[in-house]
Structures are given as structure tokens and as C-alpha cells.
């Protein structure tokens, strides 16, 4: 479990470095959460729906943690 947490933190560092080097500074938890809620919940694909802001941020934080861990795993395996 400790290795996973360490991987998430190192992955966040790697993603931050990639964002700074790539010039991408606009990273939003709410926008990321809203995007992935729409992808994974098909009834909201075609209609306009508002979501609870705290729920959007929670989903966005979980997705970014998964991205960070994935970046860490890719960095270690390649």
C-alpha cells in the first residue's frame, strides 16, 4: 500500500514537470471530473446536466490520482 501512495506522489511530480515543460497550466479538478462523469454515465451524453461541485472535484481528484500513478508506472517500466 505504501508503494502505491509513493507512486502517486512521484507521479504527481512527474505530471507537474510535464505540465510546466509543455506550457499546460490550466488543470481543473471540476472540469476533469465533469468530463469523466459524462464519459462514464451514458444518460448524460446528450442532455445538459449540472453536477454537484464537490462531487465533480472528488471525481477529478480520483482521476488525477490515477493519471499520476499511471505516469509513475510508465516512467518506471520504460
Tab-separated table of C-alpha atoms in Angstrom:
chain	number	residue	atom	x	y	z
A	1	UNK	CA	0.000	0.000	0.000
A	2	UNK	CA	2.842	2.355	0.807
A	3	UNK	CA	4.329	1.724	-2.648
A	4	UNK	CA	1.084	2.822	-4.292
A	5	UNK	CA	0.956	6.055	-2.286
A	6	UNK	CA	4.614	6.720	-3.053
A	7	UNK	CA	3.894	6.044	-6.728
A	8	UNK	CA	1.005	8.516	-6.730
A	9	UNK	CA	3.177	11.264	-5.215
A	10	UNK	CA	6.040	10.612	-7.615
A	11	UNK	CA	3.556	10.506	-10.485
A	12	UNK	CA	2.153	13.903	-9.483
A	13	UNK	CA	5.683	15.268	-9.544
A	14	UNK	CA	6.204	13.807	-12.996
A	15	UNK	CA	2.883	15.206	-14.276
A	16	UNK	CA	3.665	18.630	-12.811
A	17	UNK	CA	7.039	18.653	-14.550
A	18	UNK	CA	5.380	17.654	-17.835
A	19	UNK	CA	2.750	20.393	-17.455
A	20	UNK	CA	5.356	23.063	-16.780
A	21	UNK	CA	7.593	21.952	-19.652
A	22	UNK	CA	4.645	21.642	-22.006
A	23	UNK	CA	3.129	25.005	-21.071
A	24	UNK	CA	-0.125	23.489	-19.803
A	25	UNK	CA	-1.072	25.335	-16.626
A	26	UNK	CA	-4.883	25.167	-16.743
A	27	UNK	CA	-5.663	21.940	-14.902
A	28	UNK	CA	-9.068	21.907	-13.230
A	29	UNK	CA	-10.451	19.263	-10.903
A	30	UNK	CA	-14.029	20.277	-11.665
A	31	UNK	CA	-13.614	20.213	-15.447
A	32	UNK	CA	-11.825	16.871	-15.327
A	33	UNK	CA	-14.482	15.406	-13.034
A	34	UNK	CA	-17.332	16.716	-15.191
A	35	UNK	CA	-15.691	15.275	-18.332
A	36	UNK	CA	-15.248	11.805	-16.846
A	37	UNK	CA	-18.728	11.753	-15.306
A	38	UNK	CA	-20.137	12.444	-18.770
A	39	UNK	CA	-17.961	9.711	-20.312
A	40	UNK	CA	-18.891	7.013	-17.790
A	41	UNK	CA	-22.573	7.879	-17.273
A	42	UNK	CA	-24.371	7.424	-20.633
A	43	UNK	CA	-27.752	9.083	-19.781
A	44	UNK	CA	-25.950	12.445	-19.606
A	45	UNK	CA	-24.257	12.189	-23.012
A	46	UNK	CA	-26.888	14.159	-24.931
A	47	UNK	CA	-28.528	16.424	-22.364
A	48	UNK	CA	-27.224	19.336	-20.335
A	49	UNK	CA	-26.896	18.391	-16.677
A	50	UNK	CA	-25.361	20.238	-13.749
A	51	UNK	CA	-23.489	18.283	-11.122
A	52	UNK	CA	-22.673	18.979	-7.511
A	53	UNK	CA	-19.364	20.897	-7.483
A	54	UNK	CA	-17.948	18.851	-4.600
A	55	UNK	CA	-18.743	15.616	-6.466
A	56	UNK	CA	-17.057	16.966	-9.631
A	57	UNK	CA	-13.930	17.837	-7.658
A	58	UNK	CA	-13.881	14.459	-5.929
A	59	UNK	CA	-14.123	12.584	-9.230
A	60	UNK	CA	-11.498	14.905	-10.726
A	61	UNK	CA	-9.107	14.265	-7.830
A	62	UNK	CA	-9.541	10.500	-8.145
A	63	UNK	CA	-8.933	10.629	-11.896
A	64	UNK	CA	-5.796	12.777	-11.470
A	65	UNK	CA	-4.502	10.364	-8.823
A	66	UNK	CA	-4.992	7.514	-11.293
A	67	UNK	CA	-3.234	9.542	-14.004
A	68	UNK	CA	-0.341	10.214	-11.628
A	69	UNK	CA	0.044	6.574	-10.676
A	70	UNK	CA	-0.145	5.572	-14.326
A	71	UNK	CA	2.564	8.111	-15.224
A	72	UNK	CA	4.738	6.754	-12.433
A	73	UNK	CA	4.285	3.173	-13.630
A	74	UNK	CA	5.071	4.161	-17.218
A	75	UNK	CA	8.152	6.053	-16.120
A	76	UNK	CA	9.447	3.051	-14.167
A	77	UNK	CA	8.725	0.444	-16.828
A	78	UNK	CA	10.024	2.341	-19.834
